Tab-separated table of C-alpha atoms in Angstrom:
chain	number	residue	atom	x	y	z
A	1	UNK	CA	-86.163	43.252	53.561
A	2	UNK	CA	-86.946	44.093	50.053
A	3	UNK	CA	-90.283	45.832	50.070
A	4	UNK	CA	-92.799	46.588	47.301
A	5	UNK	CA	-95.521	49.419	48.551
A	6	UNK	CA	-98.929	49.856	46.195
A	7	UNK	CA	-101.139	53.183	46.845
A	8	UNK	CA	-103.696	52.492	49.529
A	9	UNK	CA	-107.046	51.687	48.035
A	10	UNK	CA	-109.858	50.849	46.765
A	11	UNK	CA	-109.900	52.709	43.514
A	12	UNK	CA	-112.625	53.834	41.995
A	13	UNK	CA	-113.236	55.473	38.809
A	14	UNK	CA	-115.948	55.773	36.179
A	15	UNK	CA	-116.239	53.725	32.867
A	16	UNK	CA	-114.135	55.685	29.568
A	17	UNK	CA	-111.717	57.405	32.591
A	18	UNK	CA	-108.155	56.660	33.177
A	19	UNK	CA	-106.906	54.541	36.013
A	20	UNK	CA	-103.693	55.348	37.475
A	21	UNK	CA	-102.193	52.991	39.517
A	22	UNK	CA	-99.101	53.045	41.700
A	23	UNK	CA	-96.343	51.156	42.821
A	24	UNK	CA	-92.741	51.784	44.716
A	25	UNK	CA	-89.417	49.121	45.702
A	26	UNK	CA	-87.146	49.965	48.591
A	27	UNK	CA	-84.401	47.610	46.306
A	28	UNK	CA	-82.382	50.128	44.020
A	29	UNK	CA	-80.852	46.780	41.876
A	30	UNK	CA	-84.454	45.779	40.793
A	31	UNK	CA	-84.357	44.748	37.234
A	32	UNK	CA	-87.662	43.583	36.114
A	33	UNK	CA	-91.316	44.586	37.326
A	34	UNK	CA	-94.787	43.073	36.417
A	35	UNK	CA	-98.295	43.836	36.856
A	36	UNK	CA	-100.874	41.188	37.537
A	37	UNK	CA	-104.331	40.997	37.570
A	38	UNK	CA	-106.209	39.017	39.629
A	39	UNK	CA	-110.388	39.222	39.508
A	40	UNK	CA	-111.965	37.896	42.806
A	41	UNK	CA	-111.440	34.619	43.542
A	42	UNK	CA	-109.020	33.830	40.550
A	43	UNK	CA	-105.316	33.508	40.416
A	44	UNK	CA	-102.977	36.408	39.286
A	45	UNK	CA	-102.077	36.689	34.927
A	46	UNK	CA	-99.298	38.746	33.815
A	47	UNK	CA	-100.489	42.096	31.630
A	48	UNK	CA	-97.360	42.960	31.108
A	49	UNK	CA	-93.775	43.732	32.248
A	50	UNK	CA	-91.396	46.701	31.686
A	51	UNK	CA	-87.508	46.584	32.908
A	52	UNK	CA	-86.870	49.574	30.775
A	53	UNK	CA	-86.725	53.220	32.017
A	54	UNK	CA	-89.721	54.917	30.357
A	55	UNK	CA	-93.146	53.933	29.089
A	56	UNK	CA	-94.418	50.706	27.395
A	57	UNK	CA	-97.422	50.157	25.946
A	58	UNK	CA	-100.038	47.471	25.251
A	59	UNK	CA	-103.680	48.206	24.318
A	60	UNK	CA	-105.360	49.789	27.116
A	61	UNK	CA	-102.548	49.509	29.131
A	62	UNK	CA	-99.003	51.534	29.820
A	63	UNK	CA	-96.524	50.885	32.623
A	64	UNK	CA	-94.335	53.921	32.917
A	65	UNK	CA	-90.884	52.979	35.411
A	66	UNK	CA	-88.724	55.286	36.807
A	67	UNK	CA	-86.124	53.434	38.072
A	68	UNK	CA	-84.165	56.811	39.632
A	69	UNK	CA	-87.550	57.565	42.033
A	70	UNK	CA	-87.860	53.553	42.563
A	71	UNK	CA	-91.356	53.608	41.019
A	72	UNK	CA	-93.719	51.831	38.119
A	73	UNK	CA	-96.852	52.750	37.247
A	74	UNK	CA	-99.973	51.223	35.128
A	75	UNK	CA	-102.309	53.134	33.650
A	76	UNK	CA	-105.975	51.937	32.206
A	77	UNK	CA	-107.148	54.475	29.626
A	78	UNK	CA	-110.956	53.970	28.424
A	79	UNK	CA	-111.120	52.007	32.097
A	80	UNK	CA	-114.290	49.365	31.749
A	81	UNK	CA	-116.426	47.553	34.166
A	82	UNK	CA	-114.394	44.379	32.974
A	83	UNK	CA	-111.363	46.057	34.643
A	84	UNK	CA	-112.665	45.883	37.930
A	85	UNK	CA	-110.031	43.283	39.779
A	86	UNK	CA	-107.108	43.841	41.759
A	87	UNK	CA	-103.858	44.900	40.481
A	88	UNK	CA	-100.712	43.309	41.656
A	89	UNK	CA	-97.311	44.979	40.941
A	90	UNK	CA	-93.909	42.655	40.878
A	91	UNK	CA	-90.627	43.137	41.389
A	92	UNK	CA	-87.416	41.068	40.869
A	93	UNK	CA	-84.611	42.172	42.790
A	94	UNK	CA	-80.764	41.791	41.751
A	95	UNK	CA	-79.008	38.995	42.036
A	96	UNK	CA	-78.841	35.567	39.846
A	97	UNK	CA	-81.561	34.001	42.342
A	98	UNK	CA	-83.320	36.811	43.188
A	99	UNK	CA	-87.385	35.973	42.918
A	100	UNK	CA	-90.764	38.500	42.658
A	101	UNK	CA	-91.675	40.141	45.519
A	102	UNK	CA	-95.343	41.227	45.550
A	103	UNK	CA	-96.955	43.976	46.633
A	104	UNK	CA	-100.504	43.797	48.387
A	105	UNK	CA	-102.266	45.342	45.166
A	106	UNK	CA	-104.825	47.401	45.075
A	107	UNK	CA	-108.735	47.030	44.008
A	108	UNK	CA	-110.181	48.918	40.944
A	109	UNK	CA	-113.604	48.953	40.481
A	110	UNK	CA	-114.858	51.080	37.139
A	111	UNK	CA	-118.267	52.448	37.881
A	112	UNK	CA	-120.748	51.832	34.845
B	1	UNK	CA	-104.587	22.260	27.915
B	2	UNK	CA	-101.445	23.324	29.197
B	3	UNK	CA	-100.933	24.800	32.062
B	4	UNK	CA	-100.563	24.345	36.399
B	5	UNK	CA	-102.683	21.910	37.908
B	6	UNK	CA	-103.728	21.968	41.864
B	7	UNK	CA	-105.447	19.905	43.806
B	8	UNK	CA	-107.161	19.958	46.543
B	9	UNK	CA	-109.222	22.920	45.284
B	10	UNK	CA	-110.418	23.641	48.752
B	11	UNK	CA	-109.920	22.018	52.001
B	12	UNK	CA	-111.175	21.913	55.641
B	13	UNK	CA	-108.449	20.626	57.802
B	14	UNK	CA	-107.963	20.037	61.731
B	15	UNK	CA	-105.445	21.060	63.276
B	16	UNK	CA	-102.587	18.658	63.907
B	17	UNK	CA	-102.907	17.262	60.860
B	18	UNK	CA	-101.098	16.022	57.891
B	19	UNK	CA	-101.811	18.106	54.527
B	20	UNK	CA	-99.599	17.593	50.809
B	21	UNK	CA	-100.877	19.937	48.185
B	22	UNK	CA	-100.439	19.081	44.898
B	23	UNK	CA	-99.200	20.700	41.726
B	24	UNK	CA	-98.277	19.508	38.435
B	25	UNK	CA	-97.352	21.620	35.450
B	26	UNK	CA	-97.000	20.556	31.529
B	27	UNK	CA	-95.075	23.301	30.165
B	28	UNK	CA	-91.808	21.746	30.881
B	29	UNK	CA	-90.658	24.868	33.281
B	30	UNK	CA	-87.698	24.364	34.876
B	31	UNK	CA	-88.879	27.024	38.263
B	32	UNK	CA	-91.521	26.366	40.270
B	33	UNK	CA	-93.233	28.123	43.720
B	34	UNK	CA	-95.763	27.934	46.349
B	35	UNK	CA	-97.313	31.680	47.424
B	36	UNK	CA	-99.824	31.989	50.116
B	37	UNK	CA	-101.969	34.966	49.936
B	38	UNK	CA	-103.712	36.369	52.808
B	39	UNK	CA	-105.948	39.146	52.643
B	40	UNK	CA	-103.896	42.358	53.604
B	41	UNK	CA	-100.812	40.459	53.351
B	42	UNK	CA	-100.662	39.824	49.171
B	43	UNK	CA	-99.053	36.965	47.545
B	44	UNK	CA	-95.793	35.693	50.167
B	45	UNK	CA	-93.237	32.887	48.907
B	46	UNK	CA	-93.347	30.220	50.486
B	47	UNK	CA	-90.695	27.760	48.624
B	48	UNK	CA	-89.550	27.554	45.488
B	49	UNK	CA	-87.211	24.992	43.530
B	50	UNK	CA	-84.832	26.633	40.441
B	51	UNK	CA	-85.156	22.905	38.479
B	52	UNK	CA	-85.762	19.314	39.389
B	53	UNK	CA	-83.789	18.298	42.592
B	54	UNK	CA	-83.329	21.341	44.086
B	55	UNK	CA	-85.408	23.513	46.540
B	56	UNK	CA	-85.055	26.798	48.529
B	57	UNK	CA	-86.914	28.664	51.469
B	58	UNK	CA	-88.751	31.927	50.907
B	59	UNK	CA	-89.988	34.270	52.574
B	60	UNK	CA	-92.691	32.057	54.770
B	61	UNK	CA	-91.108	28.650	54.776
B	62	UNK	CA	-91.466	27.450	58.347
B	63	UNK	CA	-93.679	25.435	58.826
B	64	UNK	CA	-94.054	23.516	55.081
B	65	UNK	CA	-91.554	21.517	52.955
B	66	UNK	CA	-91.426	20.943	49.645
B	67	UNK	CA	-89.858	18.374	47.411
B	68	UNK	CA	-88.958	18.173	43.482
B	69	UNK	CA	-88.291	14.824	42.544
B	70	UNK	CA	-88.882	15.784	38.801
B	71	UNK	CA	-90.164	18.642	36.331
B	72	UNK	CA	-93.682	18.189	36.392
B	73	UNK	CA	-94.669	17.964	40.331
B	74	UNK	CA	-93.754	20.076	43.205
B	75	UNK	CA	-95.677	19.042	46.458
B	76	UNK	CA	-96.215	21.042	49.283
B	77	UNK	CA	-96.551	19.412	52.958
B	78	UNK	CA	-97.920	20.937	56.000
B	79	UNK	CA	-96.437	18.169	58.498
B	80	UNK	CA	-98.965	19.291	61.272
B	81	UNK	CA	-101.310	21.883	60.137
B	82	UNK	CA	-102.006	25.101	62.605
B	83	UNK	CA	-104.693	27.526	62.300
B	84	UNK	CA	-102.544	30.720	60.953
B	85	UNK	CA	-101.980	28.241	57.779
B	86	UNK	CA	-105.139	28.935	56.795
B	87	UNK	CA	-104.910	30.549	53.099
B	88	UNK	CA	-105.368	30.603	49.327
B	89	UNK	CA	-102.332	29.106	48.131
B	90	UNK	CA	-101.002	29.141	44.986
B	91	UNK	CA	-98.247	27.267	42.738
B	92	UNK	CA	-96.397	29.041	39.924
B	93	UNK	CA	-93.719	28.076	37.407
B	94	UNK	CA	-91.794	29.790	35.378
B	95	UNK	CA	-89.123	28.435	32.035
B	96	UNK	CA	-86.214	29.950	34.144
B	97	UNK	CA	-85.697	31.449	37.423
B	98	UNK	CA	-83.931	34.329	35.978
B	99	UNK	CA	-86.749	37.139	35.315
B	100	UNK	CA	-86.495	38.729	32.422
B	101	UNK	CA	-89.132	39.902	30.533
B	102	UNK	CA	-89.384	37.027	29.197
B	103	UNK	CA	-89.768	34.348	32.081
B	104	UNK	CA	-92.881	35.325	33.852
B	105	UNK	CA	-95.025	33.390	36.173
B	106	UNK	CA	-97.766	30.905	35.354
B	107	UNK	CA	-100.246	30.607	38.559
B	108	UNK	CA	-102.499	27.491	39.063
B	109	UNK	CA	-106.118	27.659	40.264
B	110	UNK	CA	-105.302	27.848	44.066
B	111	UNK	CA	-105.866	25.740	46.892
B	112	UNK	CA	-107.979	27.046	49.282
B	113	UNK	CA	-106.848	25.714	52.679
B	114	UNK	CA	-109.117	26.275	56.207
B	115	UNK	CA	-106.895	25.024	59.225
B	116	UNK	CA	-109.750	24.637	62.477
């Protein structure tokens, strides 16, 4: 059972701060991982991907993946009130079929 | 505008009964899924379908089929609906069902589903 595992929340932090949020996979092969965003009541959009060891960047955002410890990160610099949502982190396994598994995310909520 | 369409957006059901969801895409993507989410559960596959005419169980398939008769629509039955159905569920495509960075999912609205 291929298992995706996000740091209990909620999360809270204040407006300008950083948001650091977690995520580990139990499947060594994994090749890709994604974080979504979903606000309440709203479906899940991509904010980005990374499948590379290392950090990538995008705005506000960076995922950092370490695929030796089996863990990607995302962090929120300058975190604002419009980043209050849950955070969903992705993972594709191996394999030519494999699909995402899903973590159970994690709510932010960025204190004015 | 391009993009997943669902329908029912929500839905009171009794138990028993009969239930298709509906989803119909534009973007010409060959993969398509149905996810349930469940608070404290996340987002679970339900079934999914690689490209028109084919179909495969995910993690949560009993109880639901699915059926791809071409690109654009991917229906998902509840033959005789049950209570722990109740859910938020969601359809997705993506241009391939190989994720690379480059195929990523595109989620419809949701289908909010209450099973009494």
């Amino acid at each position: 059972q291929k298992e995706v595992e996000q740091n209990s929340g909620p999360l809270s932090v204040p407006e300008g701060a950083i948001a650091s949020l977690n995520c580990t996979y139990s499947d060594r092969g994994s090749q890709s991982f994604f974080w979504y965003r979903q606000y309440s009541g709203k479906s899940p959009e991509l904010i980005m991907f990374i499948y590379s060891n290392g950090d990538k960047e995008d705005g506000r955002f960076t995922a950092q993946l370490n695929k030796a410890s089996q863990y990607v990160s995302l962090l929120i610099r300058d975190s604002q009130p419009s980043d209050s949502a849950t955070y969903l982190c992705a993972v594709e396994g191996a394999g030519a079929n494999s699909k995402l598994t899903f973590g159970k995310g994690i709510t932010l909520s960025v204190r004015p | 505008i391009a993009g997943i369409t669902q329908a029912p957006t929500s839905q009171i059901l009794a138990a028993g009964r009969r239930m298709t969801l509906r989803c119909t895409q534009d973007m010409r993507h060959n993969a398509m899924y149905w996810y349930r989410q469940d608070l404290g559960l996340g987002l679970r596959l339900i079934h999914y379908s690689n490209t028109a005419g084919t179909t495969g169980k995910g993690e949560v398939p009993d109880g639901y089929s699915v059926s791809r008769a071409n690109t654009d629509d991917f229906p998902l039955t509840l033959a005789s609906a049950v209570p722990s159905q109740t859910s938020v569920y969601f359809c997705a495509s993506s241009d391939s069902y190989a994720f690379s960075g480059a195929n990523v999912l595109t989620f419809g609205a949701g289908s909010r589903l209450t099973v009494l």
